[in-house]
PDB file of C-alpha atoms and ligand atoms in Angstrom:
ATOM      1  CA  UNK A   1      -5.661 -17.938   2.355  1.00 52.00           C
ATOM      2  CA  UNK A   2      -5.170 -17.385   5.858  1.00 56.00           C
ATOM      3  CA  UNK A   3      -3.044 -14.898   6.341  1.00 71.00           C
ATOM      4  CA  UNK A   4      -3.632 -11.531   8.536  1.00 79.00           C
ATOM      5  CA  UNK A   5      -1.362  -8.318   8.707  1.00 80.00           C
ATOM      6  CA  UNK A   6      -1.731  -6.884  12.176  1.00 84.00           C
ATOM      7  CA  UNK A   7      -1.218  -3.295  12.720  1.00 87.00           C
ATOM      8  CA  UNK A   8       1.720  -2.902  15.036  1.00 89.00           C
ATOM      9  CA  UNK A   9       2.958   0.485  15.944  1.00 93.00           C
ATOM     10  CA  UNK A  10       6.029   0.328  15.066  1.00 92.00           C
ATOM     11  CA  UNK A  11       4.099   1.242  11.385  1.00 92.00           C
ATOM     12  CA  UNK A  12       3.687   4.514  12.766  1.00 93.00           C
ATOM     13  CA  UNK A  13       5.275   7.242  10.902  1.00 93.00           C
ATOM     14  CA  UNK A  14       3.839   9.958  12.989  1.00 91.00           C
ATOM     15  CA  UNK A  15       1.684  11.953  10.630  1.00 93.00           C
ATOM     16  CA  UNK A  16      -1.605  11.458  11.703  1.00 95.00           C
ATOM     17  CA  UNK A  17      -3.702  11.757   8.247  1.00 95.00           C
ATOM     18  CA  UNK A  18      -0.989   9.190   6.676  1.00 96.00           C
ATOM     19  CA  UNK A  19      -1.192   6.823  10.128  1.00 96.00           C
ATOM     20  CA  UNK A  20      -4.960   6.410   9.563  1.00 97.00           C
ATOM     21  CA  UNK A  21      -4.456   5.726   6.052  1.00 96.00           C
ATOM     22  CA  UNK A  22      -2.311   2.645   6.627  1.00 95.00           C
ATOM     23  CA  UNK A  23      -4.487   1.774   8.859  1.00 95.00           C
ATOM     24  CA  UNK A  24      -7.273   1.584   6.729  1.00 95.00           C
ATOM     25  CA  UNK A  25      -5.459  -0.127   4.108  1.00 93.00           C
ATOM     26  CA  UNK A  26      -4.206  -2.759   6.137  1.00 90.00           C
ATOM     27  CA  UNK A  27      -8.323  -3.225   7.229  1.00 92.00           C
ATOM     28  CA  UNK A  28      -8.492  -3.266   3.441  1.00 91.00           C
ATOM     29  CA  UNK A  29      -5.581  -5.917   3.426  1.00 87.00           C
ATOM     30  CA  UNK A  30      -6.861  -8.473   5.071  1.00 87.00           C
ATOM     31  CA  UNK A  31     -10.890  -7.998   3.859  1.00 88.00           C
ATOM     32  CA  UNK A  32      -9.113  -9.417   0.276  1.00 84.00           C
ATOM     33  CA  UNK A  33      -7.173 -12.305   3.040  1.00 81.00           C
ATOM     34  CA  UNK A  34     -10.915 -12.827   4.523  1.00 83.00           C
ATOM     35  CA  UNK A  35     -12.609 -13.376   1.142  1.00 82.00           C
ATOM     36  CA  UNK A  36     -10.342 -15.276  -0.682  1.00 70.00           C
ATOM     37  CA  UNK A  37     -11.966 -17.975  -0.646  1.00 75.00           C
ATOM     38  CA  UNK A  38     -15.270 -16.460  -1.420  1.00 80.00           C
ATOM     39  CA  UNK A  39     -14.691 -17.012  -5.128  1.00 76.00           C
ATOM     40  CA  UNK A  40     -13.126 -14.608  -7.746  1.00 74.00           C
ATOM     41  CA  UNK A  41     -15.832 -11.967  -7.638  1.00 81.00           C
ATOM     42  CA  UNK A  42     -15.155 -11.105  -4.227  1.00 84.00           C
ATOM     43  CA  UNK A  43     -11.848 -11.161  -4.333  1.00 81.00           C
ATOM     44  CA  UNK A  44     -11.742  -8.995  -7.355  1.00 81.00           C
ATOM     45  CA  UNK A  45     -13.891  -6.936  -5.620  1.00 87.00           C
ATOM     46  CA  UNK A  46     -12.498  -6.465  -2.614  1.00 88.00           C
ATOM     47  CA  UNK A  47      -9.025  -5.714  -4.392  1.00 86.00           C
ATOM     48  CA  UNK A  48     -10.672  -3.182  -6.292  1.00 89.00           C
ATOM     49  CA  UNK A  49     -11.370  -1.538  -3.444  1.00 93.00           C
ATOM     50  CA  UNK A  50      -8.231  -1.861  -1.844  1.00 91.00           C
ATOM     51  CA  UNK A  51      -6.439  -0.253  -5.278  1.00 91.00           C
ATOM     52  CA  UNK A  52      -9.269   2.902  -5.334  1.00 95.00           C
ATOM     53  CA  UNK A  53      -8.328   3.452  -1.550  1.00 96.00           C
ATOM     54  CA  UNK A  54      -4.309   3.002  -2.304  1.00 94.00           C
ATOM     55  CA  UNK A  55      -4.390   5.241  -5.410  1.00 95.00           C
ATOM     56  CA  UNK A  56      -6.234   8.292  -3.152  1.00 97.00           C
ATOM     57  CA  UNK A  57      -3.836   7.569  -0.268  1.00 97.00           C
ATOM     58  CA  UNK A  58      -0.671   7.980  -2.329  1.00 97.00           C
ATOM     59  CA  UNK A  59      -2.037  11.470  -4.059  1.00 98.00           C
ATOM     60  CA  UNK A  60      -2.541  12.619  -0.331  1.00 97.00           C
ATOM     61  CA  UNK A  61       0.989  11.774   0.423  1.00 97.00           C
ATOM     62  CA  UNK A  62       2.646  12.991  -2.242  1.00 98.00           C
ATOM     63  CA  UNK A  63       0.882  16.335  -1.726  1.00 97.00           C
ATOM     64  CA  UNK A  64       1.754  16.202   1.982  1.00 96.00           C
ATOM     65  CA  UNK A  65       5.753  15.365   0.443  1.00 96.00           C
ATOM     66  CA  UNK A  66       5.151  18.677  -2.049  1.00 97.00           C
ATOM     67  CA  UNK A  67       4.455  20.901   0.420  1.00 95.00           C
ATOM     68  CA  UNK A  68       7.007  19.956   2.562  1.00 94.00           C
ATOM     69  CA  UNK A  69       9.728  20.573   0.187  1.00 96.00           C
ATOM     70  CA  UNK A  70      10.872  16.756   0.053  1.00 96.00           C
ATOM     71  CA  UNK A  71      13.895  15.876  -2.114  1.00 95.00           C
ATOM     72  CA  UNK A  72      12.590  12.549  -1.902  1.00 97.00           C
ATOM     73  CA  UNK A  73       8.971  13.217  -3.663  1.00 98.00           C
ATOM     74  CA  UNK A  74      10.038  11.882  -7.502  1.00 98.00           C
ATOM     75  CA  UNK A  75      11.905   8.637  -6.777  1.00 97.00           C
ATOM     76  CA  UNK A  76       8.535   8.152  -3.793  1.00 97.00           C
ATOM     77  CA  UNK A  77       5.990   9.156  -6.745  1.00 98.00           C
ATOM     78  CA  UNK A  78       7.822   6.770  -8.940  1.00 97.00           C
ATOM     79  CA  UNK A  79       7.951   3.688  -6.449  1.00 95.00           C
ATOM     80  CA  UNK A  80       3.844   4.357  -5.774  1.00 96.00           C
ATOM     81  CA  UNK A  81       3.915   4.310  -9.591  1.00 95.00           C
ATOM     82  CA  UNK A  82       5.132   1.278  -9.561  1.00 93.00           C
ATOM     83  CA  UNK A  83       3.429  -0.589  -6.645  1.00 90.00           C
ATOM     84  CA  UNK A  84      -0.053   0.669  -8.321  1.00 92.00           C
ATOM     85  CA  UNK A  85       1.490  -1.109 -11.875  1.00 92.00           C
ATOM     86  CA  UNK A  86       2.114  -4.407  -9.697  1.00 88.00           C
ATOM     87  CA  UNK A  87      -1.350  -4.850  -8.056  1.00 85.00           C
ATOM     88  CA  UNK A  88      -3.081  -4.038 -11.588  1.00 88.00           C
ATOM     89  CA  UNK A  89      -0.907  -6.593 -13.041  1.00 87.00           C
ATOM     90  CA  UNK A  90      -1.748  -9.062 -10.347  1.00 82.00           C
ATOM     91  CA  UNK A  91      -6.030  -8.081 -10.840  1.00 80.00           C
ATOM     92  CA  UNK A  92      -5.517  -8.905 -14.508  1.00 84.00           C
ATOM     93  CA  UNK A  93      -3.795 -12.154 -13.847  1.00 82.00           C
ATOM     94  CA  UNK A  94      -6.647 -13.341 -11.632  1.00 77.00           C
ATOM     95  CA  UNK A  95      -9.339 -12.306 -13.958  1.00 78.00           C
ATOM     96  CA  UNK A  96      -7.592 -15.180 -16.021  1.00 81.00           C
ATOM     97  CA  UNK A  97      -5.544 -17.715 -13.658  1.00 77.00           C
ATOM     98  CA  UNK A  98      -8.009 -17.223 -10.212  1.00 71.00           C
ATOM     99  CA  UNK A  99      -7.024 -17.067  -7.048  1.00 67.00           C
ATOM    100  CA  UNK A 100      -5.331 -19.966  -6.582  1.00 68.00           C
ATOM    101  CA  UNK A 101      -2.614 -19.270  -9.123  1.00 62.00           C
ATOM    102  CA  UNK A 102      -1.616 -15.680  -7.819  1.00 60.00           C
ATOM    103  CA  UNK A 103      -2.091 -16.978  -3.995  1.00 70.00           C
ATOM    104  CA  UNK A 104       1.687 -16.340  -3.037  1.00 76.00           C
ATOM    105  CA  UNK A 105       2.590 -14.287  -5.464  1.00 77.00           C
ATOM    106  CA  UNK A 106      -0.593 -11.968  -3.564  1.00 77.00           C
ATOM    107  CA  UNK A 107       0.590 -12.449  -0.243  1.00 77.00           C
ATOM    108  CA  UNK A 108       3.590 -11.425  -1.113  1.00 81.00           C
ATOM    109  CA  UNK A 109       3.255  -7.877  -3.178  1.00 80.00           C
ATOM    110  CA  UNK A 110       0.288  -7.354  -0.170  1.00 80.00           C
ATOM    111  CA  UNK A 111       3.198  -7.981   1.971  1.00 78.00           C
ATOM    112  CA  UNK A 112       5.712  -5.440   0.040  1.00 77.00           C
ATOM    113  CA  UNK A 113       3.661  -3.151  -0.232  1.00 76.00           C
ATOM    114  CA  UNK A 114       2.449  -2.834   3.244  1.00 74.00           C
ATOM    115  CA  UNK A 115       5.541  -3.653   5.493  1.00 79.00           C
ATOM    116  CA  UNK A 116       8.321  -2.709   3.241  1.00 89.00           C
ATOM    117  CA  UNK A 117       7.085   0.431   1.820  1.00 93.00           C
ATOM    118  CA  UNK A 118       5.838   1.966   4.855  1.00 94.00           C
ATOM    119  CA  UNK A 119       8.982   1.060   6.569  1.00 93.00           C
ATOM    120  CA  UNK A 120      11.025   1.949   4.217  1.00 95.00           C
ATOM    121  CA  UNK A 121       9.995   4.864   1.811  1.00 96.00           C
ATOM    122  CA  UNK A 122       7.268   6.446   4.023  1.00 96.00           C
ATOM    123  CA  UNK A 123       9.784   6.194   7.404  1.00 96.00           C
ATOM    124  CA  UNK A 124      12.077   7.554   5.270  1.00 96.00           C
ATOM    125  CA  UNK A 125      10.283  10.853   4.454  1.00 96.00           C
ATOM    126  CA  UNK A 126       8.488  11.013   8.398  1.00 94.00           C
ATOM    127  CA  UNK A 127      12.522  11.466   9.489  1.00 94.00           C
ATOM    128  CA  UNK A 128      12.467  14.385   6.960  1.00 95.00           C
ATOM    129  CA  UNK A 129       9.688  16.222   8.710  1.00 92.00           C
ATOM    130  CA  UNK A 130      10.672  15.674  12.207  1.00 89.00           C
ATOM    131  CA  UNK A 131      14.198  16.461  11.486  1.00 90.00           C
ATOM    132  CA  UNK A 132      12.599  19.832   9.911  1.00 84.00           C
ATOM    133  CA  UNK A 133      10.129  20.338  12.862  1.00 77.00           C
TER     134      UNK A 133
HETATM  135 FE1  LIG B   1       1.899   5.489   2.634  1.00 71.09          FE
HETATM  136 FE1  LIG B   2       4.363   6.088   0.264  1.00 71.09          FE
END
């Protein structure tokens, strides 16, 4: 695998505690791109990590969404529900295929997840704060 997700600012939603969380996860992104072909372990390891770190990130965004008052909070909390679903899926399926038989179908949810759901869903409740602020 040699793909790479660059952070480009145009990520930015403009709260700083949920900036440096993308951030991280995209560092967390491409470790899994870097190891892939390190063998399973590895892999599964480093997408491990990359889950633990998503699953604390979306708690501290929904609570950031709660407090705000955002109308948007259940269908968010119900598309990180789903995104969390996906990449366990996707570990179970290389625990029996390997890496080479999920390596699109990786690159892509990696992909959604990262570009598409921070510019879509997260963008979406950033506009709801500043437009409060
Ligand atoms: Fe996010
Ligand atoms: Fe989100």
């Amino acid at each position: 695998m040699s793909e790479h997700i660059s952070w480009s600012d145009e990520l930015l939603v403009g709260v700083d505690a949920i900036d440096a969380d993308h951030k991280a996860l995209i560092g967390l992104m491409n470790a899994i791109f870097a190891t892939a072909t390190h063998g399973p372990a590895a892999i599964n390891s480093a997408i491990g990590e990359l889950t633990a770190y998503t699953k604390r990130h979306f708690t501290a965004e929904q609570e950031i969404m709660e407090q705000a008052g955002y109308d948007g909070l259940k269908a968010h909390v119900y598309e990180h529900e789903h995104l969390i679903f996906r990449l366990e899926t996707m570990i179970e399926r290389l625990m029996m295929i390997g890496v080479e038989g999920i390596d699109a179908e990786l690159v892509a949810l990696l992909r959604a997840w990262l570009v598409d759901h921070i510019m879509g869903f997260d963008k979406t409740f950033a506009a709801f704060l500043h437009q409060r602020a």
